[in-house]
Short mmCIF file of C-alpha atoms in Angstrom, two decimals:
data_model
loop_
_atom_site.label_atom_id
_atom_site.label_comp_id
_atom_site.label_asym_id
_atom_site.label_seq_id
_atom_site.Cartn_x
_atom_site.Cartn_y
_atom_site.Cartn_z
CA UNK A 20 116.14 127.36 214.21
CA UNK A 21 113.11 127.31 216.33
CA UNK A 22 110.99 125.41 213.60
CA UNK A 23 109.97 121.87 214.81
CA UNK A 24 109.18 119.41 212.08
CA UNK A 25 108.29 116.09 212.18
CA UNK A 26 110.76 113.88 210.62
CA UNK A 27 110.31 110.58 209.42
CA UNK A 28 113.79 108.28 208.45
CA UNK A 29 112.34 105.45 206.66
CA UNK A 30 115.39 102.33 206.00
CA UNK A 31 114.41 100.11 203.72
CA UNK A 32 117.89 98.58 203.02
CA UNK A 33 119.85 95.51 204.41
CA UNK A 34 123.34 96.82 205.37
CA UNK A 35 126.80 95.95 204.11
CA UNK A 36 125.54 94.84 200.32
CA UNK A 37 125.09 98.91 199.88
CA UNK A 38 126.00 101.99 201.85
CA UNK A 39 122.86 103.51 202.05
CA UNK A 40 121.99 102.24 205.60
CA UNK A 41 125.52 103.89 207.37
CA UNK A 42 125.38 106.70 205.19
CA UNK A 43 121.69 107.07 206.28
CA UNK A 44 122.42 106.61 210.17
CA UNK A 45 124.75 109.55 209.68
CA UNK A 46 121.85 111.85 208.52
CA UNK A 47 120.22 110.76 211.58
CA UNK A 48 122.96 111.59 213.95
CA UNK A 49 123.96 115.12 212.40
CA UNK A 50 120.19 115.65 212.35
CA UNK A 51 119.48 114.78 216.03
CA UNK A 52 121.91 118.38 216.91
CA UNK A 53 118.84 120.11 214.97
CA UNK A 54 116.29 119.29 217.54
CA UNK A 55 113.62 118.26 215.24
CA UNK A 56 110.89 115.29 216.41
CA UNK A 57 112.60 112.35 215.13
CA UNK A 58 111.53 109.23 214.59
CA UNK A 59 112.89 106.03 212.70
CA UNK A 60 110.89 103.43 210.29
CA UNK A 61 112.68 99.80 209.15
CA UNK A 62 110.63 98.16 206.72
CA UNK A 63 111.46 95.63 203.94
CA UNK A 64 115.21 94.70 204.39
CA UNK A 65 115.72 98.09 206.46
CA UNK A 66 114.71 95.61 209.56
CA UNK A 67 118.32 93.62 208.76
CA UNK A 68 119.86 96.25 210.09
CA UNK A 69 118.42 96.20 213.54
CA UNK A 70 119.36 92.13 213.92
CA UNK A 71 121.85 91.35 216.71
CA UNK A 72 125.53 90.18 216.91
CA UNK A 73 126.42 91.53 213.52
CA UNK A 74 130.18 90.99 212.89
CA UNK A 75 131.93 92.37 210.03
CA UNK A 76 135.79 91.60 210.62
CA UNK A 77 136.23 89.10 208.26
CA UNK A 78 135.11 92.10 205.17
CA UNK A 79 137.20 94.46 206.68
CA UNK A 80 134.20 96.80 206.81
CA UNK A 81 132.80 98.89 209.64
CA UNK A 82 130.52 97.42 211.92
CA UNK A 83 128.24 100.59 212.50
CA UNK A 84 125.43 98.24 214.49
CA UNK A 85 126.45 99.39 217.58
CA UNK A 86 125.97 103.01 216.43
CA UNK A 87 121.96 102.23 216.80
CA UNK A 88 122.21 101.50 220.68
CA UNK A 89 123.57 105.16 220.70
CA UNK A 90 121.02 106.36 219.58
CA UNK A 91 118.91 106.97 222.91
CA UNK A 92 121.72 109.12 223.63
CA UNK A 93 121.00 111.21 220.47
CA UNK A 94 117.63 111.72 221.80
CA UNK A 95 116.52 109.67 218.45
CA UNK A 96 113.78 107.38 220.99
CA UNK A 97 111.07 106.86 218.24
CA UNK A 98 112.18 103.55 215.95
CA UNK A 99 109.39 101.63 214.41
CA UNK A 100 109.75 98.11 213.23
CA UNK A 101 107.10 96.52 210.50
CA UNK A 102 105.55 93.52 211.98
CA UNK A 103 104.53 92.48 208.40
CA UNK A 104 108.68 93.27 206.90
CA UNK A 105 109.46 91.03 210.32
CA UNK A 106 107.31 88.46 209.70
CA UNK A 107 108.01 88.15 205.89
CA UNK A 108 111.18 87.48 206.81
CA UNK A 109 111.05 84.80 209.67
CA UNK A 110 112.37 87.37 212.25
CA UNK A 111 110.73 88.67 215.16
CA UNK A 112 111.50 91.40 217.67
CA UNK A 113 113.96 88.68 219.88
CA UNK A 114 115.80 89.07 216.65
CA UNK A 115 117.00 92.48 216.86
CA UNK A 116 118.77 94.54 219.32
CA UNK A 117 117.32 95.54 222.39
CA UNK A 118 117.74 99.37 221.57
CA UNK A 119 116.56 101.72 224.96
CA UNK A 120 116.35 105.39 225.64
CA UNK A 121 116.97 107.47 229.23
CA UNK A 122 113.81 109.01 230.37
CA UNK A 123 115.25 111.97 232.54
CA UNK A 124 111.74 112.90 233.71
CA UNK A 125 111.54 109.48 235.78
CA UNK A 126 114.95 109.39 237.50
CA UNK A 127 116.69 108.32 234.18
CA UNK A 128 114.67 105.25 234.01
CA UNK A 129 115.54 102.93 230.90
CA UNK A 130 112.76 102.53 227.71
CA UNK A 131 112.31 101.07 224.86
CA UNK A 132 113.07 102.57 221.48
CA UNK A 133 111.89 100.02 219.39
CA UNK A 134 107.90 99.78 218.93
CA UNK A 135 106.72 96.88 216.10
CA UNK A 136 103.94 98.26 214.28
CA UNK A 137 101.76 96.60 211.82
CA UNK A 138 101.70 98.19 208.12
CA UNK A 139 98.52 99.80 208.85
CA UNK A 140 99.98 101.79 212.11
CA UNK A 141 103.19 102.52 209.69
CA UNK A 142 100.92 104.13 206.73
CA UNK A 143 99.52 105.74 209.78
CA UNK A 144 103.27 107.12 211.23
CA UNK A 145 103.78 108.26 207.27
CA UNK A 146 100.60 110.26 206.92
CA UNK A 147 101.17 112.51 209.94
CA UNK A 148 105.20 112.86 209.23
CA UNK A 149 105.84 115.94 207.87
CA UNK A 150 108.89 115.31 206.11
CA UNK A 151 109.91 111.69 204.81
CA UNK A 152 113.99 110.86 204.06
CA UNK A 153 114.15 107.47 202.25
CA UNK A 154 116.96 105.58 202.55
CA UNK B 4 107.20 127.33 196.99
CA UNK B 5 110.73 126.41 198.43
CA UNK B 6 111.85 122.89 197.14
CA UNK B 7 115.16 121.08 198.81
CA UNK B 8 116.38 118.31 196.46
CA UNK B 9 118.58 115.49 197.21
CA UNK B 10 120.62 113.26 194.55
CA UNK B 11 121.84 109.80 195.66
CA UNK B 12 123.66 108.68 192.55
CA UNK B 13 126.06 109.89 190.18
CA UNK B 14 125.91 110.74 187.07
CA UNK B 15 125.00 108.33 183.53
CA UNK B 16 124.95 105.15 186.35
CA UNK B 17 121.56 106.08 186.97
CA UNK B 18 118.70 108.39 185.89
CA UNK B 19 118.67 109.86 189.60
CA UNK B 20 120.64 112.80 188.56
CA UNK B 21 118.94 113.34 184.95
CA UNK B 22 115.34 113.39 187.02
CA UNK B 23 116.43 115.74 189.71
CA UNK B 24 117.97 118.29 186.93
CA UNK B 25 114.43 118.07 184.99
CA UNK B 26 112.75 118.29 187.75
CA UNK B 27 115.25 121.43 188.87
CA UNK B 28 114.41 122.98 186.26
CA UNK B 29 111.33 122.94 185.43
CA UNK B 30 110.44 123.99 189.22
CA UNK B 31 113.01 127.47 188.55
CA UNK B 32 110.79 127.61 185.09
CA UNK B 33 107.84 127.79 187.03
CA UNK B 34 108.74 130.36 189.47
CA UNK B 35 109.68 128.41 192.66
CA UNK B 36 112.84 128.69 194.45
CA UNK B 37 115.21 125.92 195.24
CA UNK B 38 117.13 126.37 198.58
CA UNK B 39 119.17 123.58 198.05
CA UNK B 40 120.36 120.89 196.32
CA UNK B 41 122.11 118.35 198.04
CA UNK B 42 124.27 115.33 196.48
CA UNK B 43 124.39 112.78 198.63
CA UNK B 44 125.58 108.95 198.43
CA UNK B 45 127.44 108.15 195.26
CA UNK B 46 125.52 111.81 194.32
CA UNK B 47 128.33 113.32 194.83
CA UNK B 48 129.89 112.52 191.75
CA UNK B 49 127.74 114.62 190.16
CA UNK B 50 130.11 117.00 191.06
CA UNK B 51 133.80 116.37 189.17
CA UNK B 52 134.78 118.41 186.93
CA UNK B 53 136.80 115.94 185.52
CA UNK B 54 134.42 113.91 183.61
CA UNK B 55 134.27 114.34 180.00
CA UNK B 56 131.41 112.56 178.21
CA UNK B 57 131.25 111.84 174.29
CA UNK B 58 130.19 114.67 172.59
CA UNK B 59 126.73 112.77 171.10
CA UNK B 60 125.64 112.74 175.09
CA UNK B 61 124.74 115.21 177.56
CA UNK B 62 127.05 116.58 179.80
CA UNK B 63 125.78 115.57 183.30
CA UNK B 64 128.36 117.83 185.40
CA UNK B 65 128.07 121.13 183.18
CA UNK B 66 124.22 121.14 183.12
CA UNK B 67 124.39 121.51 186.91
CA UNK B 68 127.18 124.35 186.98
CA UNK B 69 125.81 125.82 183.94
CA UNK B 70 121.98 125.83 186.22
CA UNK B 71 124.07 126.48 188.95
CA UNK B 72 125.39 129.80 187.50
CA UNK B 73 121.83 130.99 185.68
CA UNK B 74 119.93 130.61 188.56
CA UNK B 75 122.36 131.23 191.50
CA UNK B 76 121.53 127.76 193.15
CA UNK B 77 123.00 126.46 196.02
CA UNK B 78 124.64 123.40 194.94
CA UNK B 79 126.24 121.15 197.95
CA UNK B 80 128.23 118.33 198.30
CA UNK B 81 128.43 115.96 201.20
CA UNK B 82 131.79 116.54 202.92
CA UNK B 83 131.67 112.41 204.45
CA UNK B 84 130.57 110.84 201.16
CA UNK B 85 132.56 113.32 199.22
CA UNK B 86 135.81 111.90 201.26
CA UNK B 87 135.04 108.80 201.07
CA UNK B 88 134.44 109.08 197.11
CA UNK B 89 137.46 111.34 196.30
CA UNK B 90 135.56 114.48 195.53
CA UNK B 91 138.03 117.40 196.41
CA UNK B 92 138.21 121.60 197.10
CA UNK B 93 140.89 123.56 197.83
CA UNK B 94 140.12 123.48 201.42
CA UNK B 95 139.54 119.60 201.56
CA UNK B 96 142.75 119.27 199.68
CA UNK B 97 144.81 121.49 202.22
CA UNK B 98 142.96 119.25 205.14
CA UNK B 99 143.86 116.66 204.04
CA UNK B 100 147.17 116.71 201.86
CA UNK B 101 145.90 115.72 198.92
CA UNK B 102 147.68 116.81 195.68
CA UNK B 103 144.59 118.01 193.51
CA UNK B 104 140.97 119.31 193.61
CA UNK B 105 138.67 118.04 191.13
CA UNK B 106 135.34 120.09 192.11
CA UNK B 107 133.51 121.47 189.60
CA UNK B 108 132.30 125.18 189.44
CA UNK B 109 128.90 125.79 190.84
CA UNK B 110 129.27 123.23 193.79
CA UNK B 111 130.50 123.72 197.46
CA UNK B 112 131.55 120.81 199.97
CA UNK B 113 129.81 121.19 203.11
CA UNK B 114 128.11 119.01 206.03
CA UNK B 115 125.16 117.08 206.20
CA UNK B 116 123.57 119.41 208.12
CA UNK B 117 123.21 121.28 205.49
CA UNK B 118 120.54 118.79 204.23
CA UNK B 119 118.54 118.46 207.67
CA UNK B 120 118.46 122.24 207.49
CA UNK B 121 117.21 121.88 203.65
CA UNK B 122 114.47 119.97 204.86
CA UNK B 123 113.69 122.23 207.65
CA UNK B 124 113.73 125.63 205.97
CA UNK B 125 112.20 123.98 202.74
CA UNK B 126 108.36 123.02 202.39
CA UNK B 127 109.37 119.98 200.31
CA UNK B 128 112.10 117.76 200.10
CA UNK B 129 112.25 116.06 196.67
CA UNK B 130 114.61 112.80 196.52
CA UNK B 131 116.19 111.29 193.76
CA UNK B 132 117.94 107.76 194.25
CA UNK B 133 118.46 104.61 192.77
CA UNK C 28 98.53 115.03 205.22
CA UNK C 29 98.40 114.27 201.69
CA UNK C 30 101.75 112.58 199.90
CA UNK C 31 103.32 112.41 196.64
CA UNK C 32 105.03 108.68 196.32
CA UNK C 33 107.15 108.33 193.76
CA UNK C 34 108.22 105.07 192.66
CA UNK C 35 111.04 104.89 190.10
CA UNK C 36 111.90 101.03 189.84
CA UNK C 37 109.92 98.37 187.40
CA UNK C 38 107.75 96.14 189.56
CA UNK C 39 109.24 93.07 187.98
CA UNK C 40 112.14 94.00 189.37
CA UNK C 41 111.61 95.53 192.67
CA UNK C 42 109.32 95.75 195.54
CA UNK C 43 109.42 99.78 195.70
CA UNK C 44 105.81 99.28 193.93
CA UNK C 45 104.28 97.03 196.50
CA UNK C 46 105.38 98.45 199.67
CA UNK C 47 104.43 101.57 198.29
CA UNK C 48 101.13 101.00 197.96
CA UNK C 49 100.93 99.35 201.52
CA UNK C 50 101.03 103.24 202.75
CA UNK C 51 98.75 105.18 199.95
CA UNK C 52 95.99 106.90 201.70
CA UNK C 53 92.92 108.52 200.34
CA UNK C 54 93.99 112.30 198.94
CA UNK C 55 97.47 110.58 198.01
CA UNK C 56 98.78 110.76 194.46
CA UNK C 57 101.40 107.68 192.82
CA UNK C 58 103.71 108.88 190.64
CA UNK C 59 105.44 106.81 188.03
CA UNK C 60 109.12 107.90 187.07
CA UNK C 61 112.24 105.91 185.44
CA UNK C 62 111.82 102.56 185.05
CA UNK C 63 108.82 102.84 187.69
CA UNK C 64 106.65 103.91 184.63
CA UNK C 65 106.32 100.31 183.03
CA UNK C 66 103.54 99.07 186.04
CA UNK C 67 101.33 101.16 184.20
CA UNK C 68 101.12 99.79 181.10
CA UNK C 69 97.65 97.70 180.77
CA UNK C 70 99.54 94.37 179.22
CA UNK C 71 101.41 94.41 182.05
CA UNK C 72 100.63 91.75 185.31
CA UNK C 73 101.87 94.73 187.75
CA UNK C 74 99.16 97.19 186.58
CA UNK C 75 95.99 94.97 188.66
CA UNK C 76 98.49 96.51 191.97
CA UNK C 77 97.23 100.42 190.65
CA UNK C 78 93.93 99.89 190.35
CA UNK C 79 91.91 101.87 192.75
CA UNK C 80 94.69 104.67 193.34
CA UNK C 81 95.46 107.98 191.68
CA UNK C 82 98.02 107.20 189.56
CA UNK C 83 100.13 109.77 187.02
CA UNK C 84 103.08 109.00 184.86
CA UNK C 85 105.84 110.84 183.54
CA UNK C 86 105.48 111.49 179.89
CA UNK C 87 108.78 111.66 179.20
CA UNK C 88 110.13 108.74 180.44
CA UNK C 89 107.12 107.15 179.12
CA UNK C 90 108.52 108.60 175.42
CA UNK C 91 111.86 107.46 176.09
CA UNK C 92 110.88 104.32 176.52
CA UNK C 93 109.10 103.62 173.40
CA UNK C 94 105.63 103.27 175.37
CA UNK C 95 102.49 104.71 174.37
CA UNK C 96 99.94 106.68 175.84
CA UNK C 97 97.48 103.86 174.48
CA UNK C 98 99.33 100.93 176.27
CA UNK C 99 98.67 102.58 179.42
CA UNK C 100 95.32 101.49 181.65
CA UNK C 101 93.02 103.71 181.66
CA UNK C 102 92.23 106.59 184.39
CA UNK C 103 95.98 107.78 184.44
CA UNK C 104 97.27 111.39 184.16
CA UNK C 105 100.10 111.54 181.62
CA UNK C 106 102.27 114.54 183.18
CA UNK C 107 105.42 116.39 182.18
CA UNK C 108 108.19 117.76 184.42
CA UNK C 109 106.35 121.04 185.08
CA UNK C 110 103.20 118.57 186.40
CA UNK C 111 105.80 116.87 188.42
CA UNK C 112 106.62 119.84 190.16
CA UNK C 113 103.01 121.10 190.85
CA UNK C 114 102.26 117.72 192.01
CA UNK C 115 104.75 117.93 194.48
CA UNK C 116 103.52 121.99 195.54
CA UNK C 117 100.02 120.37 195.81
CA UNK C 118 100.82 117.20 198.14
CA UNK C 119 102.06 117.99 201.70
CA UNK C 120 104.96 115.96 201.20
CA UNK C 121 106.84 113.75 198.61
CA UNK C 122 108.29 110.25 198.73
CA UNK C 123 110.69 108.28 197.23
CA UNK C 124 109.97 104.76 197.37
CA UNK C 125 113.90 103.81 196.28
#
């Protein structure tokens, strides 16, 4: 497919207590193979997901955190954090995982993925997205 | 127009399903054309043949085949959820050695893929969740 | 590009309602559906959160619910499944607030 759309994930769910944030990661990952322009919004509890040193062993579930630092590798670069769903709830970027991306055009040089926003710059990301999966 | 819609919860649990049939529907009665719908989630219950309602209700299942079957729609199944949630075809069962399908007619198993390219080949993706 | 936001969730028991309307933009439309149809009714605290926007509701799950077009605050388009749809053909896009 040669179309290129502009895709907009937006995770608005805390992980664990439902599925929807794995089961919405895996969209993103068998999406990246479609070459579309990607890009990732956490707002409301979807900014949970992102926080650091999540350990799951004593529910016997899968931690999938560490799927989000793969990410850059997916070519998936684009993740937007709310500065107002952040603030709300007492967290702030040093909070999260420090998620980066491989720029090839400058000798492989290491970015960052994540980019807090406020609400106004996310209604912003929204309007110009061309097609919005809510998870 | 070309609608993609995605369902996120089974059947009677929530309206999800109940909305994205109406909604189905109404866009076929109108003349548009629905690539795809996609069950996703706990969706893919929406897909067992199995289920047998009282007779007083609607039958969730059979109003998607029976769509399914008028209108020739393309009704698909996460293959990861659907593993996870015990939804079963032949060729999921021979994969992997389970002793009995329970898919009912109208719907396929497939990948998620098949939902990115819903949303790419589609000029709206309608989503229906809890 | 103009959006269709559906919100499907009461607002007395969900947020879906106000972070939705954090992201409405002039040209968008709000759609009321399921349980999400109850922030419209005019008794209703959550209804002051719609006022300014272009709001519809979906008659039928209005019906269903036992609520009235005449409970409703006023300026709102009452639509049925077919209005749904060419809501969604007229809007560049359409999102679920779930």
């Amino acid at each position: 497919m040669s179309e290129t759309k502009k895709f907009m994930y937006v995770n608005r769910k805390a992980p664990y207590g439902t599925i929807y944030a794995w089961e919405a990661l895996e969209v993103v990952l068998i999406g990246a193979a479609f070459e579309q322009d990607v890009s990732l919004a956490f707002v409301d509890d979807g900014v949970y997901q992102l926080i650091e040193d999540q350990d799951t062993s004593g529910l016997e579930m899968k931690n999938f955190s560490p799927t989000y630092s793969a990410l850059g590798d997916y070519d998936v670069k684009k993740i937007y954090v709310e500065k107002e769903s952040l603030e709300e709830r007492g967290l702030s970027i040093d909070d999260l995982q420090h998620l980066t991306w491989e720029d090839e055009d400058e000798d492989y040089a290491e970015k960052d993925s994540i980019q807090v926003v406020t609400r106004a710059e996310m209604a912003d990301l929204f309007a110009e997205s061309e097609v919005m999966f809510n998870f | 127009m070309k609608f993609t819609i995605q369902v996120n919860e089974g059947p009677y649990q929530h309206q999800a399903s109940d909305s994205a049939y109406q909604f189905t529907k109404a866009a076929l009665e109108k003349g548009h054309e629905i690539f795809r719908v996609f069950f996703y989630h706990d969706g893919v219950n929406n897909g067992t043949r199995l289920t047998k309602p009282p007779q007083d209700d609607r039958n969730v299942v059979n109003r998607w085949s029976d769509l399914a079957a008028k209108h020739n729609l393309d009704l698909v199944i996460c293959v990861a959820a659907a593993q996870r949630r015990g939804i079963v075809d032949d060729g999921e069962a021979k994969r992997n050695g389970k002793d009995a399908t329970n898919i009912a007619p109208g719907f396929r198993i497939s990948g998620l893929g098949q939902l990115v390219e819903g949303a790419i080949q589609s000029e709206r993706l309608v989503v229906f969740g809890d | 590009m103009s959006m269709l936001h559906l919100v499907n969730k009461s607002p007395y028991e969900r947020n879906s309602l106000d972070t939705c309307v954090g992201y409405v933009k002039e040209g968008d439309t709000l759609l009321l559906i399921e349980d999400g149809v109850y922030a419209a009714m005019s008794s209703g605290k959550a209804s002051a959160k719609l006022s300014g926007l272009d709001v519809a509701v979906l008659g039928p799950d209005l019906a269903a619910r036992g609520i009235s077009e005449e409970r409703l605050i006023d300026g709102v388009a009452v639509v049925d499944y077919a209005g749904f749809v060419d809501l969604a053909a007229a809007k560049d896009k359409v999102q679920s607030w779930l």
